[in-house]
CSV table of C-alpha atoms in Angstrom, one decimal:
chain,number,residue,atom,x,y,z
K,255,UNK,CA,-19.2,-4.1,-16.8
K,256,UNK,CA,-16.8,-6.7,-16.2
K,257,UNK,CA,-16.6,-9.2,-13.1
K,258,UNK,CA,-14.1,-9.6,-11.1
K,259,UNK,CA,-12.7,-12.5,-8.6
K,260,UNK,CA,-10.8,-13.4,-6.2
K,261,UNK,CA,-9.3,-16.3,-4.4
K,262,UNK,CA,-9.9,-17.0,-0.8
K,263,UNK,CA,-11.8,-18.7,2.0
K,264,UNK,CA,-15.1,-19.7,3.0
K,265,UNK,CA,-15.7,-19.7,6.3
K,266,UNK,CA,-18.6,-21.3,8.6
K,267,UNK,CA,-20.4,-18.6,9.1
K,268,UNK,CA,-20.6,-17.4,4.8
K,269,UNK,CA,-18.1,-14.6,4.6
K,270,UNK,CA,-15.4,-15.4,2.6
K,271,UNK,CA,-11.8,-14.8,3.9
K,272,UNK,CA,-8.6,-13.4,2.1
K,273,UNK,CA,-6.1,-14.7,4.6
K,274,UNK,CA,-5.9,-17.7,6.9
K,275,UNK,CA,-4.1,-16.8,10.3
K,276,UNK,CA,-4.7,-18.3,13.8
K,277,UNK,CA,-5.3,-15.6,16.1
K,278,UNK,CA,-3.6,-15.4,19.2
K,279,UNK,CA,-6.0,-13.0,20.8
K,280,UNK,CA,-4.9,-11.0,24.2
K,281,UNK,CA,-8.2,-9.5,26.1
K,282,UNK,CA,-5.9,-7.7,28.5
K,283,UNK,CA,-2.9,-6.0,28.5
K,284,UNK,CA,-1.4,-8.5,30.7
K,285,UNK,CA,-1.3,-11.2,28.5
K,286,UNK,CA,0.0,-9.4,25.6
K,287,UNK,CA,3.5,-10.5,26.4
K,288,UNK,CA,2.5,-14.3,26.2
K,289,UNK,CA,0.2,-14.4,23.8
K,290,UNK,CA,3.8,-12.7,21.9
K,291,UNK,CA,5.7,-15.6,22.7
K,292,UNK,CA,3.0,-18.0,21.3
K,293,UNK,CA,3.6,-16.4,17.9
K,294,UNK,CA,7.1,-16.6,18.0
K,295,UNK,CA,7.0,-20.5,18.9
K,296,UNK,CA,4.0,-21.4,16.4
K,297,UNK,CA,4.4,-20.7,12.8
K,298,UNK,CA,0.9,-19.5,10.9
K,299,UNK,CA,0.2,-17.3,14.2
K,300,UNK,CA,-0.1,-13.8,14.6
K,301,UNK,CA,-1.0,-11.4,17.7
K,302,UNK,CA,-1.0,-8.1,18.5
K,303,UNK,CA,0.2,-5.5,22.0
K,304,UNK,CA,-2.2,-3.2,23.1
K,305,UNK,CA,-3.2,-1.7,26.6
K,306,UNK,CA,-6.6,-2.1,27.3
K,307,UNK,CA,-9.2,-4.8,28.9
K,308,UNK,CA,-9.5,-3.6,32.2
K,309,UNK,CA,-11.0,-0.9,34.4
K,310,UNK,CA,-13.5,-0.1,31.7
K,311,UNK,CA,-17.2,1.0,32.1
K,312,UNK,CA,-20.2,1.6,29.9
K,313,UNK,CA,-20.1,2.3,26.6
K,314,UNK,CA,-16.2,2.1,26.5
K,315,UNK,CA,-16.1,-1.1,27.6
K,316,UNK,CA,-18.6,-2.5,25.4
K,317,UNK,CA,-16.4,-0.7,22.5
K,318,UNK,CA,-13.5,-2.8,23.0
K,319,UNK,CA,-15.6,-5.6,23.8
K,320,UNK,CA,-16.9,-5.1,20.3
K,321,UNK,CA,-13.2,-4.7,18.6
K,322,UNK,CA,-12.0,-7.7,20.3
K,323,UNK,CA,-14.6,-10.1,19.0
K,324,UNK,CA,-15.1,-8.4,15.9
K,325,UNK,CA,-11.2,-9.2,15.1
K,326,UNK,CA,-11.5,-12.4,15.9
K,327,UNK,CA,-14.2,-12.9,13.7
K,328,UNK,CA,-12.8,-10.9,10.7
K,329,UNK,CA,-13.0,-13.8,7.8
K,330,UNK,CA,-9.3,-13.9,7.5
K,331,UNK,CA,-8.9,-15.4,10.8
K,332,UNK,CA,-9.4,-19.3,10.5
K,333,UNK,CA,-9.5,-19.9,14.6
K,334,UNK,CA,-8.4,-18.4,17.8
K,335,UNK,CA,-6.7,-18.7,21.0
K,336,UNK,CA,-8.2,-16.2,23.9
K,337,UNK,CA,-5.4,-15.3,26.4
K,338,UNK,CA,-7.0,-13.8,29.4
K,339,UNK,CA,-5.1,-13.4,33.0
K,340,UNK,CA,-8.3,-14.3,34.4
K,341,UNK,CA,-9.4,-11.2,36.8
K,342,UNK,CA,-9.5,-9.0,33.9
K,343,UNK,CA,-13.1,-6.9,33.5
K,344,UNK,CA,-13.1,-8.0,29.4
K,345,UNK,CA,-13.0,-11.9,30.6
K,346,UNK,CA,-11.4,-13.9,28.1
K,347,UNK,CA,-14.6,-16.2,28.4
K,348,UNK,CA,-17.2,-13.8,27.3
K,349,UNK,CA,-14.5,-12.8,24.2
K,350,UNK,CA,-14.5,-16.8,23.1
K,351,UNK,CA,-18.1,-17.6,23.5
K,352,UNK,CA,-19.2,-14.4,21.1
K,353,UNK,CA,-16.4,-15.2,18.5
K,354,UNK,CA,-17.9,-19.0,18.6
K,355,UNK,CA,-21.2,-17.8,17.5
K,356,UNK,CA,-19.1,-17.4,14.0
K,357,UNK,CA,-19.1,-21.2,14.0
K,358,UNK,CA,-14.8,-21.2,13.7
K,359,UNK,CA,-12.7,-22.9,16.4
K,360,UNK,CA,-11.8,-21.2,19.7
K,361,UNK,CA,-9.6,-22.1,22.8
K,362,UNK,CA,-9.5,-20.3,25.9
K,363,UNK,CA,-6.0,-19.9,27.9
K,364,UNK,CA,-5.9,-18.5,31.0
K,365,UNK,CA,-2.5,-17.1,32.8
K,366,UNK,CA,-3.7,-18.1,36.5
K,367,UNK,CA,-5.5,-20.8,35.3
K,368,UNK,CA,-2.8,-22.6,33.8
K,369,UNK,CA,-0.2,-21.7,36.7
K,370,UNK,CA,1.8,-18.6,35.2
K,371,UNK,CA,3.2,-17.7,32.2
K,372,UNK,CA,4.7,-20.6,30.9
K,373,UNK,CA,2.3,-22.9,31.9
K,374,UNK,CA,-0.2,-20.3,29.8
K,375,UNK,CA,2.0,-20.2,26.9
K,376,UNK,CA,2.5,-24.0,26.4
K,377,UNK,CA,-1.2,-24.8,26.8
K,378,UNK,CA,-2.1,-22.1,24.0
K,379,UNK,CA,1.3,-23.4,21.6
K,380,UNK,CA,0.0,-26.4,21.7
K,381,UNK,CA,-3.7,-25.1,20.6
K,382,UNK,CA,-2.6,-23.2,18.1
K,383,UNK,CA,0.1,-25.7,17.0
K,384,UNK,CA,-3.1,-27.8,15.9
K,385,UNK,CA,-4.8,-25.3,14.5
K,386,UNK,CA,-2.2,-23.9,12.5
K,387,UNK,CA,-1.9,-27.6,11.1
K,388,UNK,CA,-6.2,-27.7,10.3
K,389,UNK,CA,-5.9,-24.2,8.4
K,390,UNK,CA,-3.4,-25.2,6.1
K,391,UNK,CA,-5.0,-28.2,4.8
K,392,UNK,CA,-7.6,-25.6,3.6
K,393,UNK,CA,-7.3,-24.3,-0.3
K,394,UNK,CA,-8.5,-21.0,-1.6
K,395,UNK,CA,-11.4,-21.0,-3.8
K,396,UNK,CA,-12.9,-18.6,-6.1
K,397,UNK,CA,-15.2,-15.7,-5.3
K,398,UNK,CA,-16.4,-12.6,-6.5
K,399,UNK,CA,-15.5,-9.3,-5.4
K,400,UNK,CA,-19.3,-8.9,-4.2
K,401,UNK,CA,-18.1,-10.9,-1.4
K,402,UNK,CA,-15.2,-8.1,0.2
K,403,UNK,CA,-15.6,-5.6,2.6
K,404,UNK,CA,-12.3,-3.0,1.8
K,405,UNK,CA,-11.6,-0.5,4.4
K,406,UNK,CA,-10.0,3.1,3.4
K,407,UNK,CA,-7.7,5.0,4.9
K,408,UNK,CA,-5.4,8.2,4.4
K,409,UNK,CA,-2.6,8.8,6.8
K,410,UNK,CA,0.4,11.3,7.0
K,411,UNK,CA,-1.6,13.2,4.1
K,412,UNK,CA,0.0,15.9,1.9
K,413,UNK,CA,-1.1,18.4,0.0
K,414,UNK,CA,-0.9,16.0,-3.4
K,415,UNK,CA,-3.1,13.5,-1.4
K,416,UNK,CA,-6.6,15.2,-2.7
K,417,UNK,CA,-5.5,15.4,-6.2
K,418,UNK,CA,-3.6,11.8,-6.6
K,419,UNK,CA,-4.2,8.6,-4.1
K,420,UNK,CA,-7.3,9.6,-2.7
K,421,UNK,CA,-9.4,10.2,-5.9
K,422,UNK,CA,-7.7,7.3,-7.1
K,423,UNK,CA,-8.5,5.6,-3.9
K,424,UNK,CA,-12.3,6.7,-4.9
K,425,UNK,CA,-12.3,5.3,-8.5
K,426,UNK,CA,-11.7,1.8,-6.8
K,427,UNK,CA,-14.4,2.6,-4.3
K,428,UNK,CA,-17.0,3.1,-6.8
K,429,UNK,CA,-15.4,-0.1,-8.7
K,430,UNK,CA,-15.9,-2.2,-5.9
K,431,UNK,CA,-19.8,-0.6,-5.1
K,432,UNK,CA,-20.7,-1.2,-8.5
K,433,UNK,CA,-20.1,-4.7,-8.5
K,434,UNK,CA,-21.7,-5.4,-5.4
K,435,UNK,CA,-19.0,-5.2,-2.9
K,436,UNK,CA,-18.8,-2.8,0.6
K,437,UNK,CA,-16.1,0.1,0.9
K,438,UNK,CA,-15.8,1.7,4.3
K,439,UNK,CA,-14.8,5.5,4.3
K,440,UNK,CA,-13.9,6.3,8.1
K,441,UNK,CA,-11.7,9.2,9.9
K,442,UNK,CA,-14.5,11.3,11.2
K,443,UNK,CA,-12.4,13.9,12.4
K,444,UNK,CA,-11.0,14.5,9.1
K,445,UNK,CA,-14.6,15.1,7.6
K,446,UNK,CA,-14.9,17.9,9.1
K,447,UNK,CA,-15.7,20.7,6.7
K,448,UNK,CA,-16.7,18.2,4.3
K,449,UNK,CA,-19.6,16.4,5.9
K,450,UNK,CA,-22.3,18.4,4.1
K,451,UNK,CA,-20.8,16.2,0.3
K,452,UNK,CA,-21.4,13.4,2.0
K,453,UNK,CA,-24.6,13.7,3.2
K,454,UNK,CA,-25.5,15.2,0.3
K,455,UNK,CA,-25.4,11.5,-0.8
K,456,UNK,CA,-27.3,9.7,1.7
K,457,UNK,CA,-29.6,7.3,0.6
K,458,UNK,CA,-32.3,8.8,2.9
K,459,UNK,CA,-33.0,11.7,5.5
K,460,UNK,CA,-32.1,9.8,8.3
K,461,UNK,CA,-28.7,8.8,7.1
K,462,UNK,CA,-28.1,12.3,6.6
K,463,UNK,CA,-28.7,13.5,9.6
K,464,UNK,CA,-26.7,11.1,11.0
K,465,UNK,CA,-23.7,12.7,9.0
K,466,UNK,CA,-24.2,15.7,11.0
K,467,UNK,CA,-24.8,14.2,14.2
K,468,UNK,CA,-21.6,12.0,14.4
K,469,UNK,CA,-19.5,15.7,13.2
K,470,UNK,CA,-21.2,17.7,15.7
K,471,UNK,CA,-20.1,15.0,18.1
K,472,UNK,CA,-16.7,14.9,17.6
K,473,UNK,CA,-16.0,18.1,17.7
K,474,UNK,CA,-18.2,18.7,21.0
K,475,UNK,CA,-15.8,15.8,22.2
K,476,UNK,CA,-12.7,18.9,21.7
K,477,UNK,CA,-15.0,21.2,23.2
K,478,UNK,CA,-15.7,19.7,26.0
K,479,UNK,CA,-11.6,19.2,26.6
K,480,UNK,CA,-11.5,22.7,26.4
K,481,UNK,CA,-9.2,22.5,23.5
K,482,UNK,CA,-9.4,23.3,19.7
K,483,UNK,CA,-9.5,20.1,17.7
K,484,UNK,CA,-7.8,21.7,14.9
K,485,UNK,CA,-3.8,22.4,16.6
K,486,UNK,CA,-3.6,18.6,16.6
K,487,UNK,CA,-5.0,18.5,12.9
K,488,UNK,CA,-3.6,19.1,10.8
K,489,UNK,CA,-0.5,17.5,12.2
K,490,UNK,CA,2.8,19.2,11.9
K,491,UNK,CA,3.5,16.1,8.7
K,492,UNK,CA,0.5,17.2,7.3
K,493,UNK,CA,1.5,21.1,7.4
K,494,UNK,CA,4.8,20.3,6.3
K,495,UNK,CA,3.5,18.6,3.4
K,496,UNK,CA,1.5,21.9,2.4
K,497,UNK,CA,-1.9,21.0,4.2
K,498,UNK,CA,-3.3,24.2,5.8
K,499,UNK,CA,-6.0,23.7,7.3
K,500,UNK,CA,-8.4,20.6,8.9
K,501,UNK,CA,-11.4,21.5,5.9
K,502,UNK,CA,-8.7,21.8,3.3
K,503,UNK,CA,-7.3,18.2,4.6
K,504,UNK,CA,-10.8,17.0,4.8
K,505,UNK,CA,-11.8,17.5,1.3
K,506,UNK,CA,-8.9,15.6,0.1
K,507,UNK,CA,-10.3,12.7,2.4
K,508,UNK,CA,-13.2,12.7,1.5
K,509,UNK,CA,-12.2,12.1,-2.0
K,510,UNK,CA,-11.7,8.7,-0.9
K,511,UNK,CA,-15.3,7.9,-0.8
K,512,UNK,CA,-16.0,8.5,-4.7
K,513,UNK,CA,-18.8,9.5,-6.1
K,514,UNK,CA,-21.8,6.4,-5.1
K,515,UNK,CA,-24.7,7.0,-2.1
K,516,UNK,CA,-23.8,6.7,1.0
K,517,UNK,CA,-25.7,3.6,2.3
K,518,UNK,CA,-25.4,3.9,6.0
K,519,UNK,CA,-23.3,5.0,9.2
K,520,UNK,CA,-22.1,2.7,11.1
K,521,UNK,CA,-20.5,2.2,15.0
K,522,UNK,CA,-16.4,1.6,15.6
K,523,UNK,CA,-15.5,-1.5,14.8
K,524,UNK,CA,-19.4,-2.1,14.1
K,525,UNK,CA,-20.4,-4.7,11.1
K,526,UNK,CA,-22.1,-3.1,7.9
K,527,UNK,CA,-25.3,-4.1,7.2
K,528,UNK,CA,-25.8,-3.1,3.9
K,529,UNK,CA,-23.6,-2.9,0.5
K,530,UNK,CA,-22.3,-0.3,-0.9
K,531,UNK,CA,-20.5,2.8,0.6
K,532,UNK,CA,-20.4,2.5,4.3
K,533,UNK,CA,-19.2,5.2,6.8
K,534,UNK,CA,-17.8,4.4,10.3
K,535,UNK,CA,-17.4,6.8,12.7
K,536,UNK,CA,-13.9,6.8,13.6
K,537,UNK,CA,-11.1,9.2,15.2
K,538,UNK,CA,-8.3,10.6,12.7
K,539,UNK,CA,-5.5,8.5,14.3
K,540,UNK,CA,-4.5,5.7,11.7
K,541,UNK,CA,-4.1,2.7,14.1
K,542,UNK,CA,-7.7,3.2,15.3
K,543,UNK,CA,-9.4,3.8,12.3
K,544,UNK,CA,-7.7,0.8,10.8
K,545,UNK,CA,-8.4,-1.4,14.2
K,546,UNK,CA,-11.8,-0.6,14.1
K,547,UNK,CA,-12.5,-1.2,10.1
K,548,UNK,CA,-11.2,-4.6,10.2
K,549,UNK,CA,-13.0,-5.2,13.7
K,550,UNK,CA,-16.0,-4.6,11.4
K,551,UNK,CA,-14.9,-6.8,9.0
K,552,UNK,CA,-13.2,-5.4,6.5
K,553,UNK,CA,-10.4,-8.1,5.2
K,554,UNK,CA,-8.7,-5.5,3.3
K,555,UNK,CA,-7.5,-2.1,3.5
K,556,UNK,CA,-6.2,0.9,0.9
K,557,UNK,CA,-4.1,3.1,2.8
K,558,UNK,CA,-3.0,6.7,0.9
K,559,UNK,CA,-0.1,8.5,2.4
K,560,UNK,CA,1.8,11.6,1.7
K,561,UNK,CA,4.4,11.7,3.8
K,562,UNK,CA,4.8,8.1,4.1
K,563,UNK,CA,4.2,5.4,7.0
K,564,UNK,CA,4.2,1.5,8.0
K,565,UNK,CA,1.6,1.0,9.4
K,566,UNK,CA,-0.3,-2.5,9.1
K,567,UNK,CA,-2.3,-4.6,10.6
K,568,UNK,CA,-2.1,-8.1,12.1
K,569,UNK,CA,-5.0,-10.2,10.3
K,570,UNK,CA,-5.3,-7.6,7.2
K,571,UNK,CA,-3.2,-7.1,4.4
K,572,UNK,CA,-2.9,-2.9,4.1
K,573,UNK,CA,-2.0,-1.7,0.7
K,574,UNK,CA,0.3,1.3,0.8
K,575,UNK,CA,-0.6,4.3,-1.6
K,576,UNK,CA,2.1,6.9,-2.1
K,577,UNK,CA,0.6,10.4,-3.0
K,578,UNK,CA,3.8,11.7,-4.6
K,579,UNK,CA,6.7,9.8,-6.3
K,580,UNK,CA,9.5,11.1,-4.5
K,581,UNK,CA,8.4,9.5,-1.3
K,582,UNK,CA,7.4,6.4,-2.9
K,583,UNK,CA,11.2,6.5,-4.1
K,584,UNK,CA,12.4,7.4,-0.9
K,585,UNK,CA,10.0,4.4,1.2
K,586,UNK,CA,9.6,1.9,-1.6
K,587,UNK,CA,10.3,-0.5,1.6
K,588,UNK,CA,7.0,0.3,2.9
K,589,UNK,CA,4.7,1.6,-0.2
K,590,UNK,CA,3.1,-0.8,-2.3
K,591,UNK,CA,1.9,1.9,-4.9
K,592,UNK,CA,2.6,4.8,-6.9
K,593,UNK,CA,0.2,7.4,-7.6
K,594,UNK,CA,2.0,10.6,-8.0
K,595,UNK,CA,2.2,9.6,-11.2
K,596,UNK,CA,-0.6,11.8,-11.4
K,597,UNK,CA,0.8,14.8,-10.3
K,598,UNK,CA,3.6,14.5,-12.7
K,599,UNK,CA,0.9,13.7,-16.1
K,600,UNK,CA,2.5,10.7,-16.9
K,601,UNK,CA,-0.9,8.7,-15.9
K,602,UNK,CA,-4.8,9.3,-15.7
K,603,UNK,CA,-6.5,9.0,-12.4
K,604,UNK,CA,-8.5,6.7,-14.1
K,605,UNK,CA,-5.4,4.4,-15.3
K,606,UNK,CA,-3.9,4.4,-11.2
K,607,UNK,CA,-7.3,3.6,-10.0
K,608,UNK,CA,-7.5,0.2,-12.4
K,609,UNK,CA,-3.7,-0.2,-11.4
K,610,UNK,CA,-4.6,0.0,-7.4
K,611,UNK,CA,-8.0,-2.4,-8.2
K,612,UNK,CA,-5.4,-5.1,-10.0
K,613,UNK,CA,-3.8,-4.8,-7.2
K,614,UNK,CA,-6.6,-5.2,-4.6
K,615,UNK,CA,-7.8,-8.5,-6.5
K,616,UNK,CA,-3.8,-10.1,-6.9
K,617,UNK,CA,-3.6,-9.2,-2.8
K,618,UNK,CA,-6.8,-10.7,-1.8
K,619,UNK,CA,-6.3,-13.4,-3.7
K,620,UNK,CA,-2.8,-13.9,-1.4
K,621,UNK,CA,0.3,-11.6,-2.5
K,622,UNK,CA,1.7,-10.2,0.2
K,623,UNK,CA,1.8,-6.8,0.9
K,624,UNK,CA,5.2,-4.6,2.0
K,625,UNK,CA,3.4,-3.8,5.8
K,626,UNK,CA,2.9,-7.9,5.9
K,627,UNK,CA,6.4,-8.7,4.5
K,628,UNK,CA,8.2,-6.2,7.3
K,629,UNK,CA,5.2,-8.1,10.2
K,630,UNK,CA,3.8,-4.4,10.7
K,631,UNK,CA,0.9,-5.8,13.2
K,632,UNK,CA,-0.3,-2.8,14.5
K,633,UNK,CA,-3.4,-2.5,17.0
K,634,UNK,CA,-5.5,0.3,19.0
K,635,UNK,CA,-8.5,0.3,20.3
K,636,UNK,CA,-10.8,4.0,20.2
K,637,UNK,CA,-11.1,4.5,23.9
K,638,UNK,CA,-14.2,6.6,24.3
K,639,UNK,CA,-14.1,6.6,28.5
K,640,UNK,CA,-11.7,6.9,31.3
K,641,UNK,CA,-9.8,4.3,33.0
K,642,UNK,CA,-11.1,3.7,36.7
């Protein structure tokens, strides 16, 4: 078996980075809007909107206290700036001195600290303005693909994704286990039906139990909202794409995982501690799932779609799969791949999959992808709790 490298970044605390961005990081919704204008002043910077940081209790707080220093952290980032308002319950403080820990540099900002908004906004320019300047002077080295955790993801799924991108998407995934890397297979909700596969290939009893216990969750989670979890999945894309029902979709997602043991099961936005295949327990919505993989570290994503999306992420680069060729024709703007050349017989599954890992190696080691060329950086956080 072949090796296979990558260029990229070492960081202080030994994971290796496939981007080098300054994080602008807003731990409230309130400072989203400057920590915005930062970007647009500084080049090299990059931020995000979302709506949480405050009025959170218990294990939902600690959730998103776990996503927002688990981005910062991500190995792509090379520092960050915190932008709190100050009387937030996620303190901007607590956020800093946890991403710290990682050994990279961090500046807190705080809105009523600094005097108001443009008092905050100069302060963390000038921050990041510095530390934009210190990143760059760093070059990419080489490493080997041991050293990536890649995230996977299906979204807006058809009823080609089981039989093209997502089997092809599982080829790379056993390609990257094999040689020693991590691949995170998430989506929990769109397991269901399939969990008993996957747990099937659990390294040990508890693991597989485990499986069962995170299904049984979710879908006690409908239950207890007196709904059925299955008239919001599949969506009306996925129906219209000629999914019919949530255990047909989930067998096509499942493919993603390919064929190695399932290692462990791991938190939202939770670090994996071993190699291999890695399951987080995450909702069905795209922006979530993808959130909370690269909270846990993953610096790169493969993201299969049938019916075509832009999603992206702010710190990592999300590499577009089309399931079908007439919607890769159609969104070529968006969609970094092909693979319904597979439907059509004009390629093996085998052939897309060592076309999609080429692709994962030329991207990590710094092409751009089309959902970083179009600044796609989208961000949500799994609330699991009421706002009070």
């Amino acid at each position: 078996m072949e090796t296979a490298q990558f260029w990229g970044y070492r960081r202080p605390d030994g994971r290796v980075g496939v981007r080098n961005h300054v994080l602008i990081l807003p731990t409230i919704v309130c400072a989203t809007q400057a920590a915005k204008q930062v970007t647009e002043l500084v080049h090299g910077t990059v931020s995000f909107i979302h709506q949480h940081g405050c009025a959170q209790v218990g294990a939902d707080y600690e959730q998103t206290f776990r996503t927002y220093v688990g981005t910062g952290t991500n190995p792509n980032v090379y520092g960050v700036v915190v932008m709190g308002l100050g009387c937030e319950t996620h303190q901007g403080r607590s956020v800093a001195q946890e991403i710290a820990k990682s050994g990279k540099p961090v500046e807190l900002v705080s809105i009523q600290d600094h005097g108001g908004t443009l008092g905050a906004v100069a302060e963390a320019a000038r921050i990041a303005a510095q530390m934009v300047q210190d990143a760059s002077a760093l070059v990419r080295e080489p490493f080997d693909i041991s050293e990536l955790i890649v995230g996977t993801e299906c979204g807006g799924s058809d009823a080609c994704s089981g039989l093209s991108a997502n089997p092809a998407v599982g080829y790379v995934s056993d390609m990257i286990v094999d040689r020693g890397g991590t691949a995170i297979l998430a989506e929990t909700t769109e397991l269901i039906g399939a969990e008993h596969l996957l747990a099937n290939r659990a390294v040990d009893d508890q693991v597989a139990k485990r499986v069962y216990e995170v299904i049984e969750a979710m879908e006690k989670r409908a239950i207890a909202m007196g709904v059925d979890i299955r008239t919001g999945n599949p969506s009306p894309g996925n129906r219209k794409g000629g999914l019919t029902t949530l255990e047909e979709k989930s067998l096509g997602a499942a493919a993603k995982a390919g064929t190695r043991p399932l290692q462990e099961l791991i938190h939202y936005a939770e670090r994996p501690t071993k190699k291999g295949l890695v399951w987080m327990d995450t909702p069905g919505h795209d922006i979530e799932q993808l959130t909370g993989m690269v909270a846990g570290g993953a610096q790169i994503v493969l993201f299969t779609s049938g019916r075509g999306t832009p999603t992206g992420s702010p710190i990592a680069p999300v590499i577009k799969i089309a399931t079908n060729t007439s919607m890769f024709e159609r969104m070529r703007e968006n969609m970094d791949i092909n693979a319904g050349t597979i439907i059509e017989g004009k390629e093996s599954l085998e052939s897309v999959g060592r076309r999609i890992f080429d692709e994962l190696l030329l991207t990590a080691s710094g092409k751009l992808t089309k959902s970083e060329i179009l600044k796609q950086h989208d961000f949500g956080i799994w609330r699991i709790g009421p706002t009070f």
